[in-house]
PDB file of C-alpha atoms in Angstrom:
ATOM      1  CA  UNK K   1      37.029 158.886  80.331  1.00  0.00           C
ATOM      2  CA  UNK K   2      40.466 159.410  81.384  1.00  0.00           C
ATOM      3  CA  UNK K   3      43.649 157.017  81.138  1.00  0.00           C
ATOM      4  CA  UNK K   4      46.186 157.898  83.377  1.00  0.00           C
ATOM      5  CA  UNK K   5      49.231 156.072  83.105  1.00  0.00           C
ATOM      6  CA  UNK K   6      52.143 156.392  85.942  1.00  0.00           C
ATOM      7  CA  UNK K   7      55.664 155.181  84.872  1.00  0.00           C
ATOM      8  CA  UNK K   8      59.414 155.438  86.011  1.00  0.00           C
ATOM      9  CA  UNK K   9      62.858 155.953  84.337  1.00  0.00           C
ATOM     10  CA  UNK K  10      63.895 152.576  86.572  1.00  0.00           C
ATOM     11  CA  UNK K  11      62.553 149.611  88.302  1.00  0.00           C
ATOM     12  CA  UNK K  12      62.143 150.852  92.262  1.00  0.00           C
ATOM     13  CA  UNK K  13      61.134 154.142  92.348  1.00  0.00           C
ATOM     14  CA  UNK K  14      57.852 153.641  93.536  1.00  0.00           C
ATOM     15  CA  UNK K  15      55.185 154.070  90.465  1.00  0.00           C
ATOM     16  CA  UNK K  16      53.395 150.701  91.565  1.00  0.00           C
ATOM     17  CA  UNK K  17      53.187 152.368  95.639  1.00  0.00           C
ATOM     18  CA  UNK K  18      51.698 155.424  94.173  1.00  0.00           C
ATOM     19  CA  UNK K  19      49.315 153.864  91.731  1.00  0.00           C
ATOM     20  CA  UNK K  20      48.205 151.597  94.691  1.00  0.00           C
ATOM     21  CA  UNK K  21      47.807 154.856  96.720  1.00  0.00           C
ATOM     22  CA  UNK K  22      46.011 156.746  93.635  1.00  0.00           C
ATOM     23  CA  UNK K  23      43.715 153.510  93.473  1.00  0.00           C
ATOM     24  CA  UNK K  24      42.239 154.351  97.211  1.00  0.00           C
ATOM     25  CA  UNK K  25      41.895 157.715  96.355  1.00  0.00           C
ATOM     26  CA  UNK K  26      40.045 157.376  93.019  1.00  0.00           C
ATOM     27  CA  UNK K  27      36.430 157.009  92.711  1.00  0.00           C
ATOM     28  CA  UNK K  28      35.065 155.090  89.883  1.00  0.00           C
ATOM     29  CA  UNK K  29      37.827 153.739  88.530  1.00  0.00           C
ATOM     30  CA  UNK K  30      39.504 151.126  86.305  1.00  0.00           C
ATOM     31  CA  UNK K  31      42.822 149.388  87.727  1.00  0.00           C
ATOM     32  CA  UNK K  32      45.297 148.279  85.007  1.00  0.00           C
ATOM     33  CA  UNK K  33      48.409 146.791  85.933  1.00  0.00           C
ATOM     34  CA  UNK K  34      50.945 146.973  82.314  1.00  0.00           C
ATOM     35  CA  UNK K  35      54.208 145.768  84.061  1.00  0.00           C
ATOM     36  CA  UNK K  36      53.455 142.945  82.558  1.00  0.00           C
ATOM     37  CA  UNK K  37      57.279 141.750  83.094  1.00  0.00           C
ATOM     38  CA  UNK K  38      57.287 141.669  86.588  1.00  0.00           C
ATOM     39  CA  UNK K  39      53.798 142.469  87.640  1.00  0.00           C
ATOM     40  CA  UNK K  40      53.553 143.459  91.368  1.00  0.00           C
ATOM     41  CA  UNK K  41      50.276 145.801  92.093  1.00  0.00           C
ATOM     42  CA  UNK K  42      48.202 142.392  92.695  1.00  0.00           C
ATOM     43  CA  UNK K  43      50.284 142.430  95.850  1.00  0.00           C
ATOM     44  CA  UNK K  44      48.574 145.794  97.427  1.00  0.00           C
ATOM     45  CA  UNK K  45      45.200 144.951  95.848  1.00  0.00           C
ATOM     46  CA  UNK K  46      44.169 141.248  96.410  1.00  0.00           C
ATOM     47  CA  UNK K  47      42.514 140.524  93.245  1.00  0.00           C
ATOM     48  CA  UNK K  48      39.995 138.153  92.903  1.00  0.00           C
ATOM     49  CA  UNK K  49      40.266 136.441  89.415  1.00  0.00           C
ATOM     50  CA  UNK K  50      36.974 136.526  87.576  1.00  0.00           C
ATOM     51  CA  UNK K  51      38.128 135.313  84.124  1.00  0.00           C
ATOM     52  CA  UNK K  52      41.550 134.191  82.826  1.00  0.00           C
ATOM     53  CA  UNK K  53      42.797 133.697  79.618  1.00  0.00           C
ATOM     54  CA  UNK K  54      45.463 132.649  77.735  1.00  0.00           C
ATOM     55  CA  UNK K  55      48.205 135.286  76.036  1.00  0.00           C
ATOM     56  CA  UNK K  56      49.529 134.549  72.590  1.00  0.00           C
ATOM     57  CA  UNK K  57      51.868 136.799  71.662  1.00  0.00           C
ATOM     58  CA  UNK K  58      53.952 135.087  68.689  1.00  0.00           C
ATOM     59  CA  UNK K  59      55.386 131.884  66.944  1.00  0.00           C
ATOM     60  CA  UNK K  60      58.176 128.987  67.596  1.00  0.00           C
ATOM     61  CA  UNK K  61      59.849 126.362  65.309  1.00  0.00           C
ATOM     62  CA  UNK K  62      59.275 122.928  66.080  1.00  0.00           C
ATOM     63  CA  UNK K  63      60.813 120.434  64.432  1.00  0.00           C
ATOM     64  CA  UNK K  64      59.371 116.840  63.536  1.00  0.00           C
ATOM     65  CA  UNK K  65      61.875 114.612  64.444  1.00  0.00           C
ATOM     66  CA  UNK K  66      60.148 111.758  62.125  1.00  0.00           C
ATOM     67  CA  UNK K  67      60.187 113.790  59.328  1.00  0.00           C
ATOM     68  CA  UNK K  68      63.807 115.773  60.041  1.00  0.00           C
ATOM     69  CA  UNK K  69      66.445 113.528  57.918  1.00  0.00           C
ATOM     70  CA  UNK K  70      69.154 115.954  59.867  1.00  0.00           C
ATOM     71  CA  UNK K  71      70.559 117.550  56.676  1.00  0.00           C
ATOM     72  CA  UNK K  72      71.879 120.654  59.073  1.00  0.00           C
ATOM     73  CA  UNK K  73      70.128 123.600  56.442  1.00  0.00           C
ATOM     74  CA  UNK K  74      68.209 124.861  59.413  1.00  0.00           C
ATOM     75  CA  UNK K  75      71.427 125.186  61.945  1.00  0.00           C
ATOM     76  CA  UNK K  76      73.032 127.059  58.782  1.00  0.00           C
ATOM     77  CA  UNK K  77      70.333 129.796  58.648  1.00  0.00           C
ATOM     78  CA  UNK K  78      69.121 130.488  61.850  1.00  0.00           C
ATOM     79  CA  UNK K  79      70.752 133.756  62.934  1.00  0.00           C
ATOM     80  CA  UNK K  80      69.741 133.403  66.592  1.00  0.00           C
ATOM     81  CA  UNK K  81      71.327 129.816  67.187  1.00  0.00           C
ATOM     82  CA  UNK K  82      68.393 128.243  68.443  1.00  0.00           C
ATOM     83  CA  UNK K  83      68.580 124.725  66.789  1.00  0.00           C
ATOM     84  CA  UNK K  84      70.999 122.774  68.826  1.00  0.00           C
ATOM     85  CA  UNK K  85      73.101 119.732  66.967  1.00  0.00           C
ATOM     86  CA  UNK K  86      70.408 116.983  68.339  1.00  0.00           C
ATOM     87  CA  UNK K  87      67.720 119.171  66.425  1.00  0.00           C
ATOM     88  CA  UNK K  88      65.927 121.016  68.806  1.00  0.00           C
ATOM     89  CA  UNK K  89      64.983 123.914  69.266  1.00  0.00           C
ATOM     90  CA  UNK K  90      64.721 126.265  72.123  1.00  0.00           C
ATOM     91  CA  UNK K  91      61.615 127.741  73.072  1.00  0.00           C
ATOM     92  CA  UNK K  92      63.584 130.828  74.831  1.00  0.00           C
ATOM     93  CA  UNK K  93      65.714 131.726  71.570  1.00  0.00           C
ATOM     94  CA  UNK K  94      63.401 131.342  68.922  1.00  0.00           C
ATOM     95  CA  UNK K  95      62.276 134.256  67.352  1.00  0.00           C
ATOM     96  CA  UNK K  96      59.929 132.827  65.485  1.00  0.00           C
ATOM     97  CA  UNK K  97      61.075 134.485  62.467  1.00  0.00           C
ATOM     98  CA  UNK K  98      60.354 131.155  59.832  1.00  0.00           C
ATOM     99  CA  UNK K  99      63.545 131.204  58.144  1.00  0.00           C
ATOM    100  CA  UNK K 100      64.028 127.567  59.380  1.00  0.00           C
ATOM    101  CA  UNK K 101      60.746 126.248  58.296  1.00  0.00           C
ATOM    102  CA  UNK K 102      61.175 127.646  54.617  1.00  0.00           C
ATOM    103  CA  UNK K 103      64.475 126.535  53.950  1.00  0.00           C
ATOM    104  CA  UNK K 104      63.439 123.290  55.427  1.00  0.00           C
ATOM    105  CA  UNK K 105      63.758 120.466  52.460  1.00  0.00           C
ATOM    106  CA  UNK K 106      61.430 117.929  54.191  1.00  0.00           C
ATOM    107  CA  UNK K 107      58.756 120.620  55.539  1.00  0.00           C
ATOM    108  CA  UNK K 108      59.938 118.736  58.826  1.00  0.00           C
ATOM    109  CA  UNK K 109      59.807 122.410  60.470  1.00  0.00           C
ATOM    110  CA  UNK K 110      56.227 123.848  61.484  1.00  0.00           C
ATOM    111  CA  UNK K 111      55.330 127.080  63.674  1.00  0.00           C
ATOM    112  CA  UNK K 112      53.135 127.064  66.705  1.00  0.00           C
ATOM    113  CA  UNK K 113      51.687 129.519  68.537  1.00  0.00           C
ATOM    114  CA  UNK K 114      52.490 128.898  71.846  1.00  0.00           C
ATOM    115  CA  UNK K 115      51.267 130.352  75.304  1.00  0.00           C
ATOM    116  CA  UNK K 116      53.611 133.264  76.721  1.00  0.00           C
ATOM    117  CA  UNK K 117      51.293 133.818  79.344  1.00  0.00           C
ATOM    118  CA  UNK K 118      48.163 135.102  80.829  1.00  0.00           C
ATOM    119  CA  UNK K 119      45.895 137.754  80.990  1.00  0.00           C
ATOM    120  CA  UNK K 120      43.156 138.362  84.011  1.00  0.00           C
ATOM    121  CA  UNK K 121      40.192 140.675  84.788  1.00  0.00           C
ATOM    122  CA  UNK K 122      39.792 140.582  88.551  1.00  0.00           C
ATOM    123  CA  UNK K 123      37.667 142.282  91.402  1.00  0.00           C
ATOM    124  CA  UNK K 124      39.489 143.895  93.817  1.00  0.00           C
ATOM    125  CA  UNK K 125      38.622 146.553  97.363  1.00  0.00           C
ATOM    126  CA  UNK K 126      39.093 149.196  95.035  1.00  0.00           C
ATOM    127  CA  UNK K 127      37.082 148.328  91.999  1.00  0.00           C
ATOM    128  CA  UNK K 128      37.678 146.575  88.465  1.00  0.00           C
ATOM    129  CA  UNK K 129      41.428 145.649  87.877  1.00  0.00           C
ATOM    130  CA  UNK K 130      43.141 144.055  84.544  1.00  0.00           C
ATOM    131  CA  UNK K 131      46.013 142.619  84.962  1.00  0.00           C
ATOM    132  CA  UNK K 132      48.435 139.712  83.398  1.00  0.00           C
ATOM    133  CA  UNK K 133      51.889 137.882  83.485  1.00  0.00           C
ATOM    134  CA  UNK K 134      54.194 136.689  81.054  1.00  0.00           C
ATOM    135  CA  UNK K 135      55.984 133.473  81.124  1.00  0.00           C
ATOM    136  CA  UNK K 136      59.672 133.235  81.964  1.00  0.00           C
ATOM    137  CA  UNK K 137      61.857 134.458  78.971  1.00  0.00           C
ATOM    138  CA  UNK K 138      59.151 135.169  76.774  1.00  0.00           C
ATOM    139  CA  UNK K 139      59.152 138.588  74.763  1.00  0.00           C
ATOM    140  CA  UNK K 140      56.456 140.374  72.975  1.00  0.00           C
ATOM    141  CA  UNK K 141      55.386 142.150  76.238  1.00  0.00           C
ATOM    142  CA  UNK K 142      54.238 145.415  74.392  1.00  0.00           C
ATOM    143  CA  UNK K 143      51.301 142.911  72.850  1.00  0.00           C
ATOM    144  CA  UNK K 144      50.647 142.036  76.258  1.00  0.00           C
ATOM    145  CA  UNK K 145      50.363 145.572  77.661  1.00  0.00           C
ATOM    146  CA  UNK K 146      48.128 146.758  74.759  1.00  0.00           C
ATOM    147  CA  UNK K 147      45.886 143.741  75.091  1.00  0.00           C
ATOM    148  CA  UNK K 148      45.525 144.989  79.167  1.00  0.00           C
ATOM    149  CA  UNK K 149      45.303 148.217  78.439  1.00  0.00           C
ATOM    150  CA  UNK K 150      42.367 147.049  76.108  1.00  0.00           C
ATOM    151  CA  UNK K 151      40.488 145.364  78.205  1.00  0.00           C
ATOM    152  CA  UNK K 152      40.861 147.939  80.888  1.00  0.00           C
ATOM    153  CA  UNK K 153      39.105 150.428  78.395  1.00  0.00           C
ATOM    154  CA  UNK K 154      36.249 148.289  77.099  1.00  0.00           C
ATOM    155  CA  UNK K 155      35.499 147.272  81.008  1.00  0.00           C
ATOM    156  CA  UNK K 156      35.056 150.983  81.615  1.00  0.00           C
ATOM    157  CA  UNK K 157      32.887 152.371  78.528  1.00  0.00           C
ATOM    158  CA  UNK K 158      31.005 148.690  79.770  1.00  0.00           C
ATOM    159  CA  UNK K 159      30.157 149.781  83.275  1.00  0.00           C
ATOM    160  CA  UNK K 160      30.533 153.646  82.909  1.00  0.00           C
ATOM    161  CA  UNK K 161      33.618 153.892  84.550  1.00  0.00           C
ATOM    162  CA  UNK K 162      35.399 157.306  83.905  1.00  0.00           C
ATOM    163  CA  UNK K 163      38.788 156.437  84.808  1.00  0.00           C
ATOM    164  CA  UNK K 164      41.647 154.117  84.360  1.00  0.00           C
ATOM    165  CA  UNK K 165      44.682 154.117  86.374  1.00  0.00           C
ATOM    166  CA  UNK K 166      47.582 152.190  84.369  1.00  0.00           C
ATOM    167  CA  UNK K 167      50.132 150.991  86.652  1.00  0.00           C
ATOM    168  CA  UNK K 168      52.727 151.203  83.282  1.00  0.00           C
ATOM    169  CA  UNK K 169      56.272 149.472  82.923  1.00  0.00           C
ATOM    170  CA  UNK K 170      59.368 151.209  83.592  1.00  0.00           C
ATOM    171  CA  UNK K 171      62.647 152.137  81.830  1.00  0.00           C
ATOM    172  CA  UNK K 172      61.854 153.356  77.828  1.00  0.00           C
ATOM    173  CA  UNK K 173      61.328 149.886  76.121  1.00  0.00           C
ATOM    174  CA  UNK K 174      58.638 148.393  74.058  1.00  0.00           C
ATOM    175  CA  UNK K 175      56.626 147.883  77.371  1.00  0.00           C
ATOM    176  CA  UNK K 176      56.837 151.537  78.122  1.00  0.00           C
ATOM    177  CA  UNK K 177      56.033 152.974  74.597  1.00  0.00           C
ATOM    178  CA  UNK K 178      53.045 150.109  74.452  1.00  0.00           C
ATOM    179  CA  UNK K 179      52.111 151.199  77.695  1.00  0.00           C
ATOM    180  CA  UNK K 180      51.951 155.186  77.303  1.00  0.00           C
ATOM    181  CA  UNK K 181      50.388 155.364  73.662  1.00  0.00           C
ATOM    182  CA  UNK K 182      47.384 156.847  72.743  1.00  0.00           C
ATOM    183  CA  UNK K 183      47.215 157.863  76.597  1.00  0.00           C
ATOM    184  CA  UNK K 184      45.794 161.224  78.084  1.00  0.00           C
ATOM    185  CA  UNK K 185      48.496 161.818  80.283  1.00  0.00           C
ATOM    186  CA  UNK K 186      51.809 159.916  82.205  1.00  0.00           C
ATOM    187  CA  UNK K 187      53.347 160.693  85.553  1.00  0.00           C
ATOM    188  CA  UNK K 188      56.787 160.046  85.625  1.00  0.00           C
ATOM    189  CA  UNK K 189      57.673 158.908  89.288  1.00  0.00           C
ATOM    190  CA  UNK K 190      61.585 159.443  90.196  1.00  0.00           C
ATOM    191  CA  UNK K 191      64.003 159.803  93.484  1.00  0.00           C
ATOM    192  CA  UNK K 192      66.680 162.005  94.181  1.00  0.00           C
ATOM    193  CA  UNK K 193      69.578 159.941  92.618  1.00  0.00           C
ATOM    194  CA  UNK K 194      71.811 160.343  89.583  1.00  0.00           C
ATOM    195  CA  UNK K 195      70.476 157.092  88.563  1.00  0.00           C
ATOM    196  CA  UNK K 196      66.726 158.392  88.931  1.00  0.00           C
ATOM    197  CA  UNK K 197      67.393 162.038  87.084  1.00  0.00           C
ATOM    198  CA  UNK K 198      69.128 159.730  84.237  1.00  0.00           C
ATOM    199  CA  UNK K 199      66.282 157.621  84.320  1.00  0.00           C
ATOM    200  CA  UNK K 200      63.901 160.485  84.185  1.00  0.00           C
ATOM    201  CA  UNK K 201      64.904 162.454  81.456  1.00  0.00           C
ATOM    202  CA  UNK K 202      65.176 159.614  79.547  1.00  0.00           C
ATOM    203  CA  UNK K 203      61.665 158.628  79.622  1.00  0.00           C
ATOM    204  CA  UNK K 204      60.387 162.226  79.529  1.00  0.00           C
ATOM    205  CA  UNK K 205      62.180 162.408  76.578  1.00  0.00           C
ATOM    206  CA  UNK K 206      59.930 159.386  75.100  1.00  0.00           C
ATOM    207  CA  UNK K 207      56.602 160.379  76.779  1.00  0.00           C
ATOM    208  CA  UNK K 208      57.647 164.141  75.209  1.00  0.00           C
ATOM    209  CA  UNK K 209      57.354 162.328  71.839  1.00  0.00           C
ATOM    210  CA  UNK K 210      53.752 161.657  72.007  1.00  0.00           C
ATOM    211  CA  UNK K 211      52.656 165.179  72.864  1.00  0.00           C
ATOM    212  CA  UNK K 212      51.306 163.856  76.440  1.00  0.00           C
ATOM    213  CA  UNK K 213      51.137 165.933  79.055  1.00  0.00           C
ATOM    214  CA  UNK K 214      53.515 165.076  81.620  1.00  0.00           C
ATOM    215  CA  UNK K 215      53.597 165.062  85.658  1.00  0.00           C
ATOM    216  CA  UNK K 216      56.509 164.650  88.006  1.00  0.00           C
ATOM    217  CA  UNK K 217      56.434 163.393  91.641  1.00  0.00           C
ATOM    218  CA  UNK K 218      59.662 162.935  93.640  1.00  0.00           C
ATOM    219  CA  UNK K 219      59.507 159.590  96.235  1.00  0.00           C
ATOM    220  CA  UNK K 220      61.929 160.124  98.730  1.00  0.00           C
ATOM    221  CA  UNK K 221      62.575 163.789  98.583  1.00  0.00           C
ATOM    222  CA  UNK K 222      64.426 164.547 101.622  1.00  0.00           C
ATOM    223  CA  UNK K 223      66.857 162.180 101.015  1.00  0.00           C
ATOM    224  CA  UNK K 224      68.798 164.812  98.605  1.00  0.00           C
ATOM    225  CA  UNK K 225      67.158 167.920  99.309  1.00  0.00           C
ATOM    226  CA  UNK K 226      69.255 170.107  96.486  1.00  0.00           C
ATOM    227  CA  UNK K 227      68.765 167.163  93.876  1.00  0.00           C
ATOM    228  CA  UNK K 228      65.379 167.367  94.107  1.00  0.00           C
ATOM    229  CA  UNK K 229      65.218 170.972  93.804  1.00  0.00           C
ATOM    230  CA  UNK K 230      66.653 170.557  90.570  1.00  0.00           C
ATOM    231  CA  UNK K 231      64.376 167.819  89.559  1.00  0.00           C
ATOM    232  CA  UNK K 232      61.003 170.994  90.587  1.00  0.00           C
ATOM    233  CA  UNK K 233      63.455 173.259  88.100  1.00  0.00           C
ATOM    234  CA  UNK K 234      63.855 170.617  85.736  1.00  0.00           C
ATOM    235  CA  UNK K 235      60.226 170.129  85.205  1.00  0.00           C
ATOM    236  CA  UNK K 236      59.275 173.880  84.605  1.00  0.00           C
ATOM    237  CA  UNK K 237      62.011 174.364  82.217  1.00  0.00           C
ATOM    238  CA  UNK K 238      60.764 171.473  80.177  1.00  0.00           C
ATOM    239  CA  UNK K 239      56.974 172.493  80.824  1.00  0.00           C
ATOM    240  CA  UNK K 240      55.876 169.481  82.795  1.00  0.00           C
ATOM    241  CA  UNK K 241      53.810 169.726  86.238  1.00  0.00           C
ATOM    242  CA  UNK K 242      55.355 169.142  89.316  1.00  0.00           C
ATOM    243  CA  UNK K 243      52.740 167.393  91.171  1.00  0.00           C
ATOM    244  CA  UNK K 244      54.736 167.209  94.631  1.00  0.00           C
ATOM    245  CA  UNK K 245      57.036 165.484  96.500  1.00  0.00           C
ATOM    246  CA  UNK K 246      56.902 162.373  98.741  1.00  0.00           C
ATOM    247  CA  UNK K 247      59.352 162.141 102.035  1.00  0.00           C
ATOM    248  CA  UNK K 248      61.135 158.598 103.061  1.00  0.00           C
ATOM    249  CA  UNK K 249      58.531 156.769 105.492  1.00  0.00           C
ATOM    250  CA  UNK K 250      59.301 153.706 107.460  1.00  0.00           C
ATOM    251  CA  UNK K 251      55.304 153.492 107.415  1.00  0.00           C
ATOM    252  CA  UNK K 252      55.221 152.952 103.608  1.00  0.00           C
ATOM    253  CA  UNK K 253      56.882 149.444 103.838  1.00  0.00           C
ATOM    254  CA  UNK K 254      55.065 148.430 107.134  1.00  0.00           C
ATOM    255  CA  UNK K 255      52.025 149.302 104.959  1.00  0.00           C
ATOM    256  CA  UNK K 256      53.562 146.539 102.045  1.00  0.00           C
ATOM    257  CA  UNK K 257      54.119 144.136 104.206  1.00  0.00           C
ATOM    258  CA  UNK K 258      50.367 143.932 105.067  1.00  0.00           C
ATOM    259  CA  UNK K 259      49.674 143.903 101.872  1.00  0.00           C
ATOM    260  CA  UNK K 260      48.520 147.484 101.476  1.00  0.00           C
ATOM    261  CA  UNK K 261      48.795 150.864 100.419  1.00  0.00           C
ATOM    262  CA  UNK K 262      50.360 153.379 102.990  1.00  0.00           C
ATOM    263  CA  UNK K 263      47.353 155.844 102.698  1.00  0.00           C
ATOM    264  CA  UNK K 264      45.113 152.712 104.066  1.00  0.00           C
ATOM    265  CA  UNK K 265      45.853 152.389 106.870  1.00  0.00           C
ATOM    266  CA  UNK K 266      48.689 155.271 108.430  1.00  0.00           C
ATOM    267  CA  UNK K 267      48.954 158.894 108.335  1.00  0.00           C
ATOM    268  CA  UNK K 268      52.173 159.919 108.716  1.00  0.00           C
ATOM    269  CA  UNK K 269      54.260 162.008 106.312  1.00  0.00           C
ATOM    270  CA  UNK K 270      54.239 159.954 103.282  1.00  0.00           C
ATOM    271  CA  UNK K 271      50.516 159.629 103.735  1.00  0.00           C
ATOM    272  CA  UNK K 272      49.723 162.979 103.572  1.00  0.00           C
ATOM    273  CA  UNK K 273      52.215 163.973 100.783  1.00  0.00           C
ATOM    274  CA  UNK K 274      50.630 161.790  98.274  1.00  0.00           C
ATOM    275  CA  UNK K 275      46.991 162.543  99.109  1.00  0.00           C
ATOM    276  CA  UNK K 276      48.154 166.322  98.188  1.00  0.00           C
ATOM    277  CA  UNK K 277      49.927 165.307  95.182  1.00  0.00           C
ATOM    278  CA  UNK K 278      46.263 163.691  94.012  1.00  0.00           C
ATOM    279  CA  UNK K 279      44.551 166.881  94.905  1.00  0.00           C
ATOM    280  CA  UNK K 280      47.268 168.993  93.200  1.00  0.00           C
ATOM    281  CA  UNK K 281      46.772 166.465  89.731  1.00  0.00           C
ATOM    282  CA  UNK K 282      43.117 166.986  90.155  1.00  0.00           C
ATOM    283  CA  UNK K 283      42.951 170.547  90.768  1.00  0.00           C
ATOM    284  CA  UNK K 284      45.737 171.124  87.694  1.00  0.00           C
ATOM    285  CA  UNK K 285      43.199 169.660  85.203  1.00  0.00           C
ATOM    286  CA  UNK K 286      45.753 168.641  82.588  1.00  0.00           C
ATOM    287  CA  UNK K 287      44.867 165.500  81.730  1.00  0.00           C
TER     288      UNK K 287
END
């Protein structure tokens, strides 16, 4: 069984189109969607939620305001400012870290685990899909993506799948690094931008760190022809596979606006590159 995981130096460059893509392409396959933060590959893939649960990633003070006698050693310690003068505390600055609660002279302060969110296994056109969202300013997103990532495996050793496609998170965070290890392989997804090479070398740098192999595909190549030539030099001086390279296509956001991939339902230029770049990743065997 293979886990493929497609990422991107930056938010926009198009990892969750071509995962969407790769899903239509793929034949017995697991969907995993680990951008947990701003999940968005339910919107090309309808899911259909089959079960649902409940994500909990951490611990908050709460303070018992019968108990609390409002002695102020709580607002003293807590590094993060989260007890306000009235004696609350907020939910979206807490760290959870206890300090409060053992310094607390009238045990008035007690930690909860409460829900940061949710995590789904769903049907969709394309086969199995695990996917999940996180509440609002709540953190601990890496525990999130390994808990997907988790579920995605044990669904495929449970119905013999031999694939999972990981829609990962982007930039180099937690998410990212929670998203990429123990992986067989990542494909980095970039654009022809200053921003995007940035992007990209930083998280090649990070994926380079755990000995994956590594694949690059350039989305929206001909909009800087010479800076994406040096993006196919980049890759062979640091040894990772250039997969291919994707041209702008009005056709790929007519396709998102119905709610679908591009390679669904038009076959234009964009189309066509990316069912190449699957055959070259396929043919290339190294993942």
């Amino acid at each position: 069984m293979r886990e493929v995981v497609i990422i991107s130096g930056k938010g926009g460059a198009g990892k969750t189109s071509l995962t969407a893509a790769f899903a239509v392409l793929a034949e017995n396959k697991v969907l995993a969607d680990c951008d947990v933060d701003a999940a968005d590959l339910h919107i090309l893939t309808d899911p259909k939620v089959k079960n649902r649960e409940d994500f909990i990633g951490g611990v908050k003070a709460v303070i018992d305001s019968e108990k609390c006698v409002q002695c102020g050693q709580c607002i003293d310690v807590c590094r993060f400012e989260s007890i306000s003068p009235d004696f609350n505390v907020s939910p979206f600055t807490c760290e959870g870290c206890g300090v409060c609660s053992h310094i607390c002279p009238e045990q008035a302060i007690e930690l909860v685990e409460p829900v940061n969110g949710r995590w789904f296994i769903s049907s969709t056109r394309f086969g199995p899909m695990v996917h999940a969202e996180l509440n609002p300013g709540e953190e601990n997103s890496g525990k999130l993506v390994a808990l997907v990532r988790n579920q995605a495996r044990v669904l495929a050793e449970q119905a013999g799948h031999d694939l999972i496609l990981v829609d990962g998170a982007p930039g180099i965070g937690c998410p990212v690094i929670s998203s990429i290890t123990g992986a067989d392989c990542v494909i980095i997804v970039t654009e022809p931008s200053l921003s995007g090479v940035h992007d990209m070398e930083r998280v090649l740098k990070l994926a380079k760190g755990f000995n994956l192999p590594i694949s690059i595909v350039v989305n929206k190549a001909d909009i800087n022809s010479e800076l994406t030539a040096k993006i196919e030099t980049f890759a062979k001086e640091v040894d990772a596979s250039f997969l291919g390279k994707i041209p702008y296509d009005p056709d790929v956001t007519r396709a998102m606006v119905q709610r679908r991939s591009v390679v669904e339902v038009y076959d234009g230029p964009a189309s066509a590159a990316i069912r190449e770049i699957w055959n070259n990743f396929n043919e290339q065997g190294n993942c």
